[in-house]
Structures are given as C-alpha cells and as structure tokens.
Coordinates of C-alpha atoms in Angstrom, one line a residue:
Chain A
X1 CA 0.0 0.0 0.0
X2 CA 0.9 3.4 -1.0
X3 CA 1.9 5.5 2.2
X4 CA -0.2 8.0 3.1
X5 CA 1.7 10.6 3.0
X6 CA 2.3 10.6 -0.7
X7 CA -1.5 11.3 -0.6
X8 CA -1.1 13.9 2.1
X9 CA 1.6 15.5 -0.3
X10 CA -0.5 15.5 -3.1
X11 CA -3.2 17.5 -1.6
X12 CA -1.0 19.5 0.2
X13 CA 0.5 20.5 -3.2
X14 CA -3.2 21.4 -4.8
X15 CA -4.5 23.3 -1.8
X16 CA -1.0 25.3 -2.4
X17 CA -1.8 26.0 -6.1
X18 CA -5.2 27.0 -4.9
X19 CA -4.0 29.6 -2.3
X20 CA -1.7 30.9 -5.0
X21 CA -4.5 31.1 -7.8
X22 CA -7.1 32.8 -5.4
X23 CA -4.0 35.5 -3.9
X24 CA -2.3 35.9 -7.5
X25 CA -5.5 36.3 -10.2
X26 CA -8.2 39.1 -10.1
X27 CA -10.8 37.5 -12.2
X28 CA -13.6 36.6 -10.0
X29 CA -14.5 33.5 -11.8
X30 CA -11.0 31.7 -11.5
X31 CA -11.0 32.7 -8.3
X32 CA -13.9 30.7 -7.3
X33 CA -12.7 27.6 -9.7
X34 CA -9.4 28.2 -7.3
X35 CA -11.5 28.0 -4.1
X36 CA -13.2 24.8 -5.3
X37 CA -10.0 23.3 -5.8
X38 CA -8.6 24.1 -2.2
X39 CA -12.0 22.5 -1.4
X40 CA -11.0 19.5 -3.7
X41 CA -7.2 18.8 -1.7
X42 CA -9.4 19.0 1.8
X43 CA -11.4 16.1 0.2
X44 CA -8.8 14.3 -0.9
X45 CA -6.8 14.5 2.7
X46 CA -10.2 13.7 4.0
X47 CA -10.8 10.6 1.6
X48 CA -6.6 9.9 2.7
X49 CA -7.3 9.2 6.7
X50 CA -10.7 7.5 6.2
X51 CA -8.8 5.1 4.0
X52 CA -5.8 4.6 6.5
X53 CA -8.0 4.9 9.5
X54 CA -10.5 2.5 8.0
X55 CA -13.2 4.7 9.3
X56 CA -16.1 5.8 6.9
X57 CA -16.0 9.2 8.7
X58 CA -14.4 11.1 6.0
X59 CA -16.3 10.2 3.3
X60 CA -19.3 11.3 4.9
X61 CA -17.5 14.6 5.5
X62 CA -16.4 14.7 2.0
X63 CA -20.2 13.8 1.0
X64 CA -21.4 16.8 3.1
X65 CA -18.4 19.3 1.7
X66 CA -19.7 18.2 -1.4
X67 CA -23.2 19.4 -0.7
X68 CA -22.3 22.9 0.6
X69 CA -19.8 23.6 -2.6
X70 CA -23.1 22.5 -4.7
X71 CA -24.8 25.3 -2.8
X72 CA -22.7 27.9 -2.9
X73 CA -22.4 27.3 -6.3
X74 CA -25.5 27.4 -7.4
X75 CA -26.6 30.9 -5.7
Chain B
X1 CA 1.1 -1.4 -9.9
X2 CA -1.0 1.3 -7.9
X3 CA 2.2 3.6 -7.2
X4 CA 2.6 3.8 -10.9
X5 CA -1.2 4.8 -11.5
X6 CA -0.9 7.3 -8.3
X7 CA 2.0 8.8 -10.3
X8 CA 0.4 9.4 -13.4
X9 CA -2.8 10.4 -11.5
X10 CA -1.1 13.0 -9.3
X11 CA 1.6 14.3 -12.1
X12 CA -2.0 15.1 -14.4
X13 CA -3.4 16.4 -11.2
X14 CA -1.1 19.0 -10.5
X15 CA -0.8 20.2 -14.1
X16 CA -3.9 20.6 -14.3
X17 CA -4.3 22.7 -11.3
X18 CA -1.0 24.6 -12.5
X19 CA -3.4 25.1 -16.0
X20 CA -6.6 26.9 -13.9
X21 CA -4.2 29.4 -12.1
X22 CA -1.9 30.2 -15.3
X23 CA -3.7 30.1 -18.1
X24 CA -5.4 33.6 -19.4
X25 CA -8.4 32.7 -20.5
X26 CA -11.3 31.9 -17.6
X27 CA -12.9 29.2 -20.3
X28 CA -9.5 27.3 -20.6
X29 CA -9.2 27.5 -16.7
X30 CA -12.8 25.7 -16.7
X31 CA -11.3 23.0 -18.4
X32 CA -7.9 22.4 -16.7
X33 CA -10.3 22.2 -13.8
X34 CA -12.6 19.5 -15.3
X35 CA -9.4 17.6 -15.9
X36 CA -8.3 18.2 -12.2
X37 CA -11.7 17.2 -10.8
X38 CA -11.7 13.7 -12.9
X39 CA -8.2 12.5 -12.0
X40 CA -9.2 13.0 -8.4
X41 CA -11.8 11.3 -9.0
X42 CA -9.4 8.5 -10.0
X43 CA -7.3 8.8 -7.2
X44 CA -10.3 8.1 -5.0
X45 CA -11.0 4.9 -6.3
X46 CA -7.8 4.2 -5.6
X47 CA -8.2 5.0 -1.8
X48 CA -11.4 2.6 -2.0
X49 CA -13.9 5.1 -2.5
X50 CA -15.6 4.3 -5.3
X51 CA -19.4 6.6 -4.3
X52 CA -17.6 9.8 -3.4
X53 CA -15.4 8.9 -6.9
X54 CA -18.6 8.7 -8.2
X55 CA -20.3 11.6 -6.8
X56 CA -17.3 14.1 -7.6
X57 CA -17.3 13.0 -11.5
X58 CA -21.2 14.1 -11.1
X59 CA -21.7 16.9 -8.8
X60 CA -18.0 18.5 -9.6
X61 CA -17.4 17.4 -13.6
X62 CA -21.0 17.4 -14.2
X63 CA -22.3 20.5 -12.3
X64 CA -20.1 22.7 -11.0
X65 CA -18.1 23.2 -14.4
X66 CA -20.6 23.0 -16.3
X67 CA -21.8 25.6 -14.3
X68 CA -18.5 27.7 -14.3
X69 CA -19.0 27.1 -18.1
X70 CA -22.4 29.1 -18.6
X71 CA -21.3 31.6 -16.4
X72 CA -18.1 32.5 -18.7
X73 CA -19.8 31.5 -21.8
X74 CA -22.5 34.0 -20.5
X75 CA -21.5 37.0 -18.8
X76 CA -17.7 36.8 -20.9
X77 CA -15.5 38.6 -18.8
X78 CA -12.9 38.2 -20.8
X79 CA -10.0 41.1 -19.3
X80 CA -9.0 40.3 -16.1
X81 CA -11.0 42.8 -13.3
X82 CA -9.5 45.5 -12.1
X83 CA -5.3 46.2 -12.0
X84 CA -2.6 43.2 -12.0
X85 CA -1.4 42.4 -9.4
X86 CA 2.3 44.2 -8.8
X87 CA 5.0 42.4 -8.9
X88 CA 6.1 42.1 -5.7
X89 CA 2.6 41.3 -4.2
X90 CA 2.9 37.9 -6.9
X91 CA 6.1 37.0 -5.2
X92 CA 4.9 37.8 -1.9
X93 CA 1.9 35.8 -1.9
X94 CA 3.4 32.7 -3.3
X95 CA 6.4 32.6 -0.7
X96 CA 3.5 32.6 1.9
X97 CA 1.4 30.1 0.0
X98 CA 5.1 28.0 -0.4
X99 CA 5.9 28.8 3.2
X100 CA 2.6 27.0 4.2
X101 CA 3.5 24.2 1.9
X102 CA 6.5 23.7 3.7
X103 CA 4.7 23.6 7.1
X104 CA 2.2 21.0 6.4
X105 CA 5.0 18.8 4.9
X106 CA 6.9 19.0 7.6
X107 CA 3.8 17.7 9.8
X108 CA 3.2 15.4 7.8
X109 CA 6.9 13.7 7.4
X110 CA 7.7 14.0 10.9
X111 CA 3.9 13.7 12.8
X112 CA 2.3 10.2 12.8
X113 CA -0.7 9.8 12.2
X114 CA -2.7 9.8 14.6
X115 CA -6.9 8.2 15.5
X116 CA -7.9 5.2 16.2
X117 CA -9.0 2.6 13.7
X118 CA -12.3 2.3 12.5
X119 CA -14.2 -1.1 11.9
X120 CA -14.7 -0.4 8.0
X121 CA -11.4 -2.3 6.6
X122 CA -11.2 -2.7 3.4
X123 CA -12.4 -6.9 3.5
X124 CA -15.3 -5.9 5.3
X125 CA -16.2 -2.6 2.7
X126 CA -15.9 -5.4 -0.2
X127 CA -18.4 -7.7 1.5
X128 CA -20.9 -4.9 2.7
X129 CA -20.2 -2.7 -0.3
X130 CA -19.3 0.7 -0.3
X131 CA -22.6 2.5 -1.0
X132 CA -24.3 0.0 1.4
X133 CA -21.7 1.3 4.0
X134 CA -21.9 4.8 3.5
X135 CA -26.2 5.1 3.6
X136 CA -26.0 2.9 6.6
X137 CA -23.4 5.0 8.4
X138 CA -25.3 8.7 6.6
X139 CA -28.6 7.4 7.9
X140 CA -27.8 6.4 11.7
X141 CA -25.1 8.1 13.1
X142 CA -24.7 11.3 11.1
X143 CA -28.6 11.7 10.7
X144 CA -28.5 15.6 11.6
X145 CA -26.3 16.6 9.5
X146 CA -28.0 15.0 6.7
X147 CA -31.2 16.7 7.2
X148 CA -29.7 19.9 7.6
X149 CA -27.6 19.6 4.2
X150 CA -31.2 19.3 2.8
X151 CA -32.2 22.2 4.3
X152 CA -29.0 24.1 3.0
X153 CA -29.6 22.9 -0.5
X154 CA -33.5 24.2 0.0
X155 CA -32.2 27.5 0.9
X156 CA -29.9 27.4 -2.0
X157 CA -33.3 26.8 -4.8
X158 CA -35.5 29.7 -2.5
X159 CA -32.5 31.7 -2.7
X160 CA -31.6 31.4 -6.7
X161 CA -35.6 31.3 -7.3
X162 CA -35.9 34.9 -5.2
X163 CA -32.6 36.0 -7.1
X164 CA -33.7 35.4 -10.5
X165 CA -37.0 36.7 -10.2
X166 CA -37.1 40.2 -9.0
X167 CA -40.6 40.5 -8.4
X168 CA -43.0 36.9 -7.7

C-alpha cells in the first residue's frame, strides 16, 4: 500500500496551487474555480485518513463538503 | 502497480491545477479544472472510494463546471477585473502560499498519524459494499447533518428562485 503521506503531499501540493490562484489572479471566476479546488485537496486528505484509518467518517465529511460547494455554487 | 497509477494520477493532477491558475483565459481554466476534478476522482477509487469517486465526477465534472462554463460563456468577462497584481505582491503571496506548503509537509513527514481505527477495513467494505456502508453510516449516526444539508440545499433553490425573479 501506498503510504499515506504521498496522498497527504498531493493535496497539500493542490491546496497550495489554490492559495496561490485565489492570492495571485483578479478575475472573480477563476477565483472561485481556485476555491473549489482548495475544497477539492481537503477532500482528498479527507478521503486519505478515512482510508488509512479505516473509518467511513471522511467520506461522509467529503459527502457533506460536497453538498455545501453544490450550494454555494448554485446561488 | 497502484504507485505507478498514483504517479500518473497525481503528475495530471497537478498540471492541471498549474493550468486553472496560469492560463489567461477563464474558459481554458474551466477545463484544466474538469481535468483536475476527474483524475481526483481516479485517485479516489484508488483510496477505495468508489461513491464519493462517483459523486465528484457528477456533482463537480457534471455540475459545478458546467456551471462555471455558462457563467463564462454567458457574462464573458474576458480582461481580467481591475489592475494586475504588482510584482512584488505575486512573489509575496506565493512565498506565503510556499511557506505554508513547507509547514504541512513538515507535519506530515515528521507527525504520525494519529486516531484510532475504524471497523470499515477494506475486506469488510468489499463484503458490505461501499454505498451500502456509507447510507447505513449517513442514515444512523450522522442523521442531523443529513437533514440539515437538505435544508441548505433548499435554501440554496428559494435563494436562486428569489434572485432570479425580481418580483413573484
């Protein structure tokens, strides 16, 4: 099994590009794709411990992110 | 095997996000961001999560860019809002965005990781299945927040009903 913190990494890496796209670019539209994809790496660290943790937890927590970024995004 | 496909997966991953922050126009962004949401979506079927991998490919692939789409497509922004940014406010911001990197990677090298284990291994997810698992974990112990995400999402259609039309 890959360890987990290759995964941990990897999101680390996205949320990173994320905090640099929202602090870097003025258009409001790419700001908001750069907010869902801090959103995104969170899911993905989530997703990460409930695998290695072998808990369901995080998924449900991902399941529920998901909601609320559905909702903001649709007002 | 699966380090090779979490290579690829994360290598695409990253470009992709690299694409949505660097590239000028907001319609090419939309689709470096499709790209990044469905090799995510990969990489959580290879973390044994095959309904969220699911879900993102719908809610995020399907909706939200599509979404993000219409809303370029529409309104066409096309120049950038407002001034650049100065130089020095670019570097600025990603030495701090670089100097968080470089904390969470040292927590994660040198923490462990921590919690205790769960009862959901991955023999027992294959037997139940995964979607099984997750509605019968949703609908017992995290019933609350269930209900209330339906009550977000209903505020959500008022609210964009109420927005769109001015007067009812």
């Amino acid at each position: 099994m890959i360890p987990s913190s290759y995964y941990l990494i990897l999101s680390a890496v996205l949320f990173t590009i994320g905090v640099i796209g929202v602090l870097v670019r003025r258009n409001a539209i790419v700001v908001f794709m750069c907010i869902e994809m801090m959103l995104n790496a969170v899911n993905l660290t989530f997703i990460t411990f409930s695998r290695y943790l072998n808990s369901l937890d995080g998924q449900i927590f991902v399941f529920l992110v998901m909601t609320v970024a559905a909702a903001t995004r649709s007002t | 095997m699966e380090l090779a496909l979490f290579v690829i997966l994360a290598v695409i991953a990253v470009i992709a996000a690299a694409g949505v922050v660097l590239s000028k126009k907001a319609a090419t962004s939309a689709l470096f961001l499709l790209l990044n949401f469905c090799t995510l979506a990969g990489l959580y079927i290879l973390l044994n999560a095959q309904f969220i991998a699911v879900a993102q490919v719908i809610i995020y692939a399907g909706a939200i860019v599509v979404l993000f789409l219409f809303v370029v497509m529409l309104l066409s922004p096309g120049k950038e809002e407002g001034k650049d940014r100065t130089p020095y406010a670019k570097i600025f911001a990603v030495f701090l965005a670089v100097l968080m990197l470089v904390e969470v990677g040292y927590v994660v090298f040198t923490g462990v990781l921590g919690g205790t284990s769960g009862q959901y291994t991955p023999e027992k997810m294959a037997e139940v299945g995964n979607v099984q698992a997750i509605g019968q974990v949703l609908f017992t112990d995290f019933l609350l927040p269930f209900e209330l995400a339906s009550v977000l999402l209903l505020v959500g259609i008022v609210g964009a009903v109420v927005l769109a039309k001015r007067e009812l």
